[in-house]
CSV table of C-alpha atoms and ligand atoms in Angstrom, one decimal:
chain,number,residue,atom,x,y,z
D,736,UNK,CA,180.7,45.7,157.2
D,737,UNK,CA,179.9,49.2,158.1
D,738,UNK,CA,179.0,50.8,161.6
D,739,UNK,CA,175.2,51.0,161.0
D,740,UNK,CA,174.8,47.6,160.3
D,741,UNK,CA,176.8,46.4,163.0
D,742,UNK,CA,174.8,48.6,165.3
D,743,UNK,CA,171.9,46.0,166.1
D,744,UNK,CA,170.2,47.9,168.9
D,745,UNK,CA,170.4,51.4,167.0
D,746,UNK,CA,168.7,49.8,164.0
D,747,UNK,CA,166.1,47.7,166.1
D,748,UNK,CA,165.4,51.0,168.4
D,749,UNK,CA,164.8,52.9,164.8
D,750,UNK,CA,162.4,50.5,163.5
D,751,UNK,CA,160.1,50.2,166.7
D,752,UNK,CA,160.3,54.0,167.1
D,753,UNK,CA,159.1,54.5,163.5
D,754,UNK,CA,156.5,51.9,163.9
D,755,UNK,CA,155.1,53.5,167.2
D,756,UNK,CA,155.1,57.2,165.5
D,757,UNK,CA,153.5,56.4,162.4
D,758,UNK,CA,151.1,53.7,163.0
D,759,UNK,CA,148.5,56.8,164.0
D,760,UNK,CA,148.9,58.4,160.8
D,761,UNK,CA,145.8,58.5,158.5
D,762,UNK,CA,145.1,60.0,155.3
D,763,UNK,CA,145.4,58.2,152.1
D,764,UNK,CA,143.0,55.3,151.1
D,765,UNK,CA,143.3,51.9,149.6
D,766,UNK,CA,143.9,51.1,146.0
D,767,UNK,CA,140.2,51.0,144.3
D,768,UNK,CA,141.0,50.5,140.5
D,769,UNK,CA,142.1,46.4,141.7
D,770,UNK,CA,139.1,45.5,143.4
D,771,UNK,CA,140.5,42.7,146.1
D,772,UNK,CA,143.1,45.7,147.0
D,773,UNK,CA,140.1,47.7,148.0
D,774,UNK,CA,139.3,44.8,150.8
D,775,UNK,CA,142.8,44.6,152.6
D,776,UNK,CA,142.2,45.7,156.1
D,777,UNK,CA,143.3,49.5,155.9
D,778,UNK,CA,144.8,49.4,159.8
D,779,UNK,CA,147.5,46.8,158.7
D,780,UNK,CA,150.8,48.1,159.3
D,781,UNK,CA,154.5,46.6,159.0
D,782,UNK,CA,158.1,47.4,159.1
D,783,UNK,CA,161.1,45.8,158.9
D,784,UNK,CA,164.7,46.4,158.7
D,785,UNK,CA,167.7,43.5,156.9
D,786,UNK,CA,171.0,44.2,157.4
D,787,UNK,CA,173.6,42.8,154.2
D,788,UNK,CA,175.0,40.3,157.6
D,789,UNK,CA,171.3,38.7,157.3
D,790,UNK,CA,170.1,40.4,160.6
D,791,UNK,CA,166.4,41.2,160.7
D,792,UNK,CA,164.3,43.5,162.7
D,793,UNK,CA,160.6,43.6,162.7
D,794,UNK,CA,157.7,45.7,164.1
D,795,UNK,CA,154.0,45.2,164.0
D,796,UNK,CA,152.4,43.3,161.0
D,797,UNK,CA,155.7,42.6,159.5
D,798,UNK,CA,154.4,38.9,158.2
D,799,UNK,CA,151.2,39.3,157.1
D,800,UNK,CA,151.4,38.5,153.3
D,801,UNK,CA,150.1,41.4,150.5
D,802,UNK,CA,150.5,41.7,147.0
D,803,UNK,CA,153.9,42.8,145.6
D,804,UNK,CA,152.3,44.9,142.9
D,805,UNK,CA,155.3,47.3,141.4
D,806,UNK,CA,158.0,46.4,143.4
D,807,UNK,CA,158.0,43.7,141.3
D,808,UNK,CA,159.3,45.7,138.5
D,809,UNK,CA,162.8,46.1,140.2
D,810,UNK,CA,163.3,42.0,140.4
D,811,UNK,CA,162.1,41.4,136.7
D,812,UNK,CA,164.7,44.1,135.8
D,813,UNK,CA,167.1,42.7,137.6
D,814,UNK,CA,166.4,39.5,136.0
D,815,UNK,CA,166.6,41.1,132.1
D,816,UNK,CA,169.8,43.5,133.1
D,817,UNK,CA,171.6,39.7,133.9
D,818,UNK,CA,170.2,38.3,130.6
D,819,UNK,CA,170.6,40.8,128.0
D,820,UNK,CA,173.2,43.2,129.9
D,821,UNK,CA,172.5,47.0,131.3
D,822,UNK,CA,173.2,48.6,127.7
D,823,UNK,CA,170.2,46.4,126.1
D,824,UNK,CA,167.8,47.5,128.8
D,825,UNK,CA,168.8,51.0,128.2
D,826,UNK,CA,168.3,51.2,124.5
D,827,UNK,CA,164.8,49.7,124.7
D,828,UNK,CA,163.0,50.5,127.9
D,829,UNK,CA,165.1,53.7,129.2
D,830,UNK,CA,166.0,55.0,132.7
D,831,UNK,CA,164.3,58.5,132.9
D,832,UNK,CA,161.3,59.3,135.1
D,833,UNK,CA,158.3,60.1,132.8
D,834,UNK,CA,157.0,62.9,135.0
D,835,UNK,CA,153.6,61.0,134.6
D,836,UNK,CA,151.2,58.8,136.6
D,837,UNK,CA,152.4,55.0,136.8
D,838,UNK,CA,150.1,53.6,134.0
D,839,UNK,CA,150.1,56.9,131.7
D,840,UNK,CA,149.8,56.3,128.0
D,841,UNK,CA,150.5,59.8,127.4
D,842,UNK,CA,153.7,59.4,128.2
D,843,UNK,CA,154.6,56.8,125.5
D,844,UNK,CA,153.0,59.2,123.0
D,845,UNK,CA,155.1,62.0,124.3
D,846,UNK,CA,158.6,59.5,124.3
D,847,UNK,CA,157.6,58.5,120.5
D,848,UNK,CA,156.8,55.0,122.2
D,849,UNK,CA,159.8,54.4,124.3
D,850,UNK,CA,158.9,53.6,127.9
D,851,UNK,CA,161.5,55.5,129.5
D,852,UNK,CA,161.2,53.7,132.9
D,853,UNK,CA,161.2,50.3,133.6
D,854,UNK,CA,159.8,51.0,137.0
D,855,UNK,CA,156.4,52.5,135.0
D,856,UNK,CA,153.3,50.3,133.8
D,857,UNK,CA,154.6,50.4,129.9
D,858,UNK,CA,158.4,49.7,130.7
D,859,UNK,CA,157.8,46.9,133.4
D,860,UNK,CA,155.8,45.2,130.5
D,861,UNK,CA,158.1,45.9,128.0
D,862,UNK,CA,161.0,44.3,130.5
D,863,UNK,CA,159.1,41.3,131.3
D,864,UNK,CA,158.9,40.8,127.5
D,865,UNK,CA,162.5,41.0,127.5
D,866,UNK,CA,162.9,37.8,129.8
D,867,UNK,CA,164.8,35.5,127.6
D,868,UNK,CA,161.9,32.8,127.6
D,869,UNK,CA,160.4,30.0,125.5
D,870,UNK,CA,156.9,30.8,126.3
D,871,UNK,CA,154.6,32.4,128.8
D,872,UNK,CA,155.0,29.7,131.6
D,873,UNK,CA,158.9,29.8,130.8
D,874,UNK,CA,158.6,33.8,131.5
D,875,UNK,CA,156.4,33.0,134.5
D,876,UNK,CA,158.8,30.5,136.2
D,877,UNK,CA,161.6,32.3,135.5
D,878,UNK,CA,160.3,35.9,136.9
D,879,UNK,CA,159.1,33.4,140.2
D,880,UNK,CA,162.0,31.8,140.5
D,881,UNK,CA,164.1,35.4,140.4
D,882,UNK,CA,161.2,36.8,143.3
D,883,UNK,CA,162.2,33.6,145.5
D,884,UNK,CA,166.1,33.9,145.2
D,885,UNK,CA,165.4,38.0,146.1
D,886,UNK,CA,163.1,36.9,149.1
D,887,UNK,CA,165.4,33.8,150.3
D,888,UNK,CA,162.2,31.5,150.4
D,889,UNK,CA,159.4,30.2,147.8
D,890,UNK,CA,157.1,33.0,146.9
D,891,UNK,CA,153.6,31.9,145.6
D,892,UNK,CA,151.0,33.9,143.2
D,893,UNK,CA,147.9,34.6,145.0
D,894,UNK,CA,145.1,33.4,142.6
D,895,UNK,CA,142.2,35.5,143.7
D,896,UNK,CA,144.8,38.8,143.5
D,897,UNK,CA,145.8,37.6,139.8
D,898,UNK,CA,142.0,36.9,138.6
D,899,UNK,CA,141.0,40.2,140.1
D,900,UNK,CA,144.0,41.9,138.0
D,901,UNK,CA,144.0,40.0,135.1
D,902,UNK,CA,139.7,40.5,135.1
D,903,UNK,CA,140.2,44.4,135.2
D,904,UNK,CA,143.2,45.3,133.7
D,905,UNK,CA,142.1,46.9,130.1
D,906,UNK,CA,144.7,49.7,130.8
D,907,UNK,CA,147.5,47.6,131.1
D,908,UNK,CA,146.7,45.9,127.4
D,909,UNK,CA,146.1,48.6,126.0
D,910,UNK,CA,149.5,49.9,126.7
D,911,UNK,CA,151.0,46.5,125.7
D,912,UNK,CA,149.3,47.0,122.3
D,913,UNK,CA,150.4,50.4,122.0
D,914,UNK,CA,154.0,49.1,122.9
D,915,UNK,CA,153.6,46.7,120.2
D,916,UNK,CA,152.2,49.5,117.8
D,917,UNK,CA,155.6,51.3,118.5
D,918,UNK,CA,158.1,48.3,118.5
D,919,UNK,CA,158.7,48.5,121.8
D,920,UNK,CA,157.5,45.3,123.0
D,921,UNK,CA,159.7,41.8,122.1
D,922,UNK,CA,157.1,38.9,122.8
D,923,UNK,CA,153.2,38.8,122.2
D,924,UNK,CA,151.8,41.7,124.2
D,925,UNK,CA,149.1,39.7,125.7
D,926,UNK,CA,151.8,37.0,126.8
D,927,UNK,CA,154.1,40.1,128.7
D,928,UNK,CA,150.8,41.6,129.9
D,929,UNK,CA,149.5,38.4,131.1
D,930,UNK,CA,153.1,37.6,132.9
D,931,UNK,CA,153.1,41.1,133.9
D,932,UNK,CA,150.2,41.0,136.0
D,933,UNK,CA,151.1,37.7,137.6
D,934,UNK,CA,154.4,39.0,138.6
D,935,UNK,CA,152.4,42.0,140.5
D,936,UNK,CA,150.1,39.2,142.1
D,937,UNK,CA,152.5,37.4,144.5
D,938,UNK,CA,152.5,37.2,148.2
D,939,UNK,CA,155.3,38.9,150.1
D,940,UNK,CA,155.4,40.1,153.9
D,941,UNK,CA,157.5,43.3,155.0
D,942,UNK,CA,160.4,41.0,156.4
D,943,UNK,CA,160.4,39.8,152.4
D,944,UNK,CA,160.6,43.0,151.1
D,945,UNK,CA,163.5,44.1,153.9
D,946,UNK,CA,165.0,40.9,152.6
D,947,UNK,CA,165.0,41.7,148.9
D,948,UNK,CA,166.3,45.0,149.3
D,949,UNK,CA,168.9,43.5,151.5
D,950,UNK,CA,169.8,41.7,148.8
D,951,UNK,CA,170.8,45.0,146.6
D,952,UNK,CA,172.1,46.6,149.5
D,953,UNK,CA,174.5,43.4,149.8
D,954,UNK,CA,176.0,43.7,146.2
D,955,UNK,CA,173.6,41.0,144.6
D,956,UNK,CA,173.6,38.1,146.8
D,957,UNK,CA,170.9,37.2,149.4
D,958,UNK,CA,172.2,38.0,153.1
D,959,UNK,CA,169.8,35.1,154.3
D,960,UNK,CA,171.0,32.1,151.7
D,961,UNK,CA,174.3,33.3,150.7
D,962,UNK,CA,173.1,32.7,147.1
D,963,UNK,CA,174.0,35.6,144.3
D,964,UNK,CA,170.9,36.8,142.6
D,965,UNK,CA,172.6,39.4,140.4
D,966,UNK,CA,175.7,40.1,139.6
D,967,UNK,CA,177.6,43.0,142.0
D,968,UNK,CA,178.4,45.2,138.8
D,969,UNK,CA,174.8,44.9,137.8
D,970,UNK,CA,172.8,46.3,141.4
D,971,UNK,CA,173.9,49.8,140.9
D,972,UNK,CA,171.8,49.8,137.6
D,973,UNK,CA,168.9,48.5,139.3
D,974,UNK,CA,169.5,51.3,142.2
D,975,UNK,CA,169.7,54.0,139.6
D,976,UNK,CA,165.9,53.3,138.0
D,977,UNK,CA,164.8,53.2,141.5
D,978,UNK,CA,166.1,56.5,142.4
D,979,UNK,CA,164.6,58.1,139.2
D,980,UNK,CA,160.8,56.5,139.1
D,981,UNK,CA,160.8,53.9,142.4
D,982,UNK,CA,158.4,56.6,144.4
D,983,UNK,CA,156.6,57.7,140.7
D,984,UNK,CA,155.8,61.6,140.5
D,985,UNK,CA,157.7,61.5,144.2
D,986,UNK,CA,160.8,60.4,143.3
D,987,UNK,CA,162.5,63.5,143.5
D,988,UNK,CA,160.6,64.7,146.6
D,989,UNK,CA,162.1,61.5,147.9
D,990,UNK,CA,165.4,61.9,146.9
D,991,UNK,CA,165.6,65.3,148.3
D,992,UNK,CA,164.3,63.9,151.7
D,993,UNK,CA,165.4,60.6,151.8
D,994,UNK,CA,168.0,60.0,149.3
D,995,UNK,CA,168.3,56.3,149.1
D,996,UNK,CA,166.7,54.6,146.4
D,997,UNK,CA,163.2,53.0,146.7
D,998,UNK,CA,160.3,51.1,145.5
D,999,UNK,CA,156.5,51.2,146.3
D,1000,UNK,CA,153.6,49.1,145.0
D,1001,UNK,CA,149.7,49.7,145.2
D,1002,UNK,CA,149.7,47.0,147.7
D,1003,UNK,CA,150.9,49.0,150.2
D,1004,UNK,CA,154.8,48.0,150.5
D,1005,UNK,CA,157.6,50.1,150.0
D,1006,UNK,CA,161.8,48.9,150.2
D,1007,UNK,CA,164.5,51.4,150.4
D,1008,UNK,CA,168.2,50.4,149.7
D,1009,UNK,CA,170.8,51.6,151.6
D,1010,UNK,CA,173.8,50.0,149.6
D,1011,UNK,CA,176.8,48.0,151.7
D,1012,UNK,CA,174.5,48.8,154.9
D,1013,UNK,CA,170.4,47.6,154.6
D,1014,UNK,CA,167.1,47.9,153.6
D,1015,UNK,CA,164.2,49.6,155.1
D,1016,UNK,CA,160.6,48.2,154.2
D,1017,UNK,CA,157.5,49.2,155.2
D,1018,UNK,CA,153.7,48.3,154.4
D,1019,UNK,CA,150.5,49.4,155.0
D,1020,UNK,CA,147.5,50.0,152.2
D,1021,UNK,CA,146.6,53.0,152.3
D,1022,UNK,CA,148.0,55.6,149.9
D,1023,UNK,CA,148.4,58.8,148.8
D,1024,UNK,CA,147.2,60.1,145.3
D,1025,UNK,CA,150.1,58.7,143.1
D,1026,UNK,CA,149.8,55.3,144.3
D,1027,UNK,CA,152.5,55.1,147.3
D,1028,UNK,CA,151.4,54.2,150.8
D,1029,UNK,CA,151.2,57.3,153.0
D,1030,UNK,CA,152.1,55.2,156.6
D,1031,UNK,CA,155.2,53.3,154.3
D,1032,UNK,CA,156.5,56.5,153.2
D,1033,UNK,CA,156.7,58.1,157.0
D,1034,UNK,CA,158.0,55.1,158.3
D,1035,UNK,CA,160.9,54.0,156.0
D,1036,UNK,CA,162.0,58.1,156.0
D,1037,UNK,CA,161.7,57.8,159.6
D,1038,UNK,CA,164.4,54.7,159.8
D,1039,UNK,CA,166.3,56.3,157.1
D,1040,UNK,CA,166.8,59.9,159.2
D,1041,UNK,CA,167.2,58.2,162.4
D,1042,UNK,CA,170.8,55.8,161.1
D,1043,UNK,CA,171.5,59.1,159.1
D,1044,UNK,CA,171.4,56.7,155.8
D,1045,UNK,CA,171.0,59.3,153.0
D,1046,UNK,CA,173.2,59.0,150.5
D,1047,UNK,CA,173.6,62.3,149.9
D,1048,UNK,CA,174.7,63.8,153.0
D,1049,UNK,CA,178.2,64.2,152.7
D,1050,UNK,CA,180.2,63.5,156.3
D,1051,UNK,CA,181.6,66.4,157.7
D,1052,UNK,CA,184.9,66.6,158.0
D,1053,UNK,CA,185.6,65.6,161.9
D,1054,UNK,CA,183.3,62.6,160.8
D,1055,UNK,CA,185.5,61.1,158.0
I,2596,DON,O1,149.9,46.9,136.6
I,2596,DON,C1,149.4,47.6,137.9
I,2596,DON,O2,148.5,48.8,137.7
I,2596,DON,C2,149.6,47.1,139.1
I,2596,DON,N1,149.5,45.4,138.7
I,2596,DON,C3,150.6,47.4,139.9
I,2596,DON,C4,150.4,48.9,139.8
I,2596,DON,C5,151.9,49.6,141.1
I,2596,DON,O3,152.0,49.1,141.8
I,2596,DON,C6,152.0,51.0,140.9
I,2596,DON,N2,152.5,51.2,142.3
I,2596,DON,N3,152.9,52.1,143.0
């Protein structure tokens, strides 16, 4: 265990300060293209850190349930790497930034129909299609199970969010058919799109997000339940994907300023992982132009900086 993960007072203060400092931050707006997300109260704001030894530090609306959205992509990715191995996922999906919006069609055309990253919509739909499953319900059951294992509690779908997304996700269906045309999808494209849409429509709290991240920080076993969710050796591939594309076209800016693998979702959630130490999560619905929560980015960045967690910060000689 590292010093940071043991220092409860420091973490607790960092979380409380980030909440206080960022709660008056304005800017951004709720996701508008999924009708139900537009109606979530924009002032909601939660921050939470979860350590690899199972301590939880929460502030604000950290118990409020919101849509997991794109953060589901890292969990399905972990499942598929477990089942198929990291080489197959690299070969079929990829591990590079697209440089385009998360739902880009032109990125597929530009890269000969290869999705490039499991964390953009095309790559996530392809990844869902790679789950080793007998049918749609089996595919969905396994994905929901891995979400629950990461959270350490039973996760459920919101029928309201799912219906809102299924009724409006023509763009994702087009992506699934393009993947089919290019030979980059591995089950019925509409099954993959349906299950992907369901995986985005589950409800989590900011505490759940932090525990999910702490499971990765802890080398793949859940710090609350002790259950191994991902093989230790596979965690690095999930963290690498998060570093390259987790914050979409701002992933480079995020690496530069914060220096932790992270993942956001248009529901307003964001989680960052400090390997071997802890995870920091935040939630607030207002998003910047590329789809990342404005307040969640600011709060997670503040906690990471306060606790000196950036992976690219080389310790000074005297500190080693
Ligand atoms: O497929 C979609 O567009 C949504 N269900 C999820 C997108 C998302 O969260 C991207 N996030 N920043």
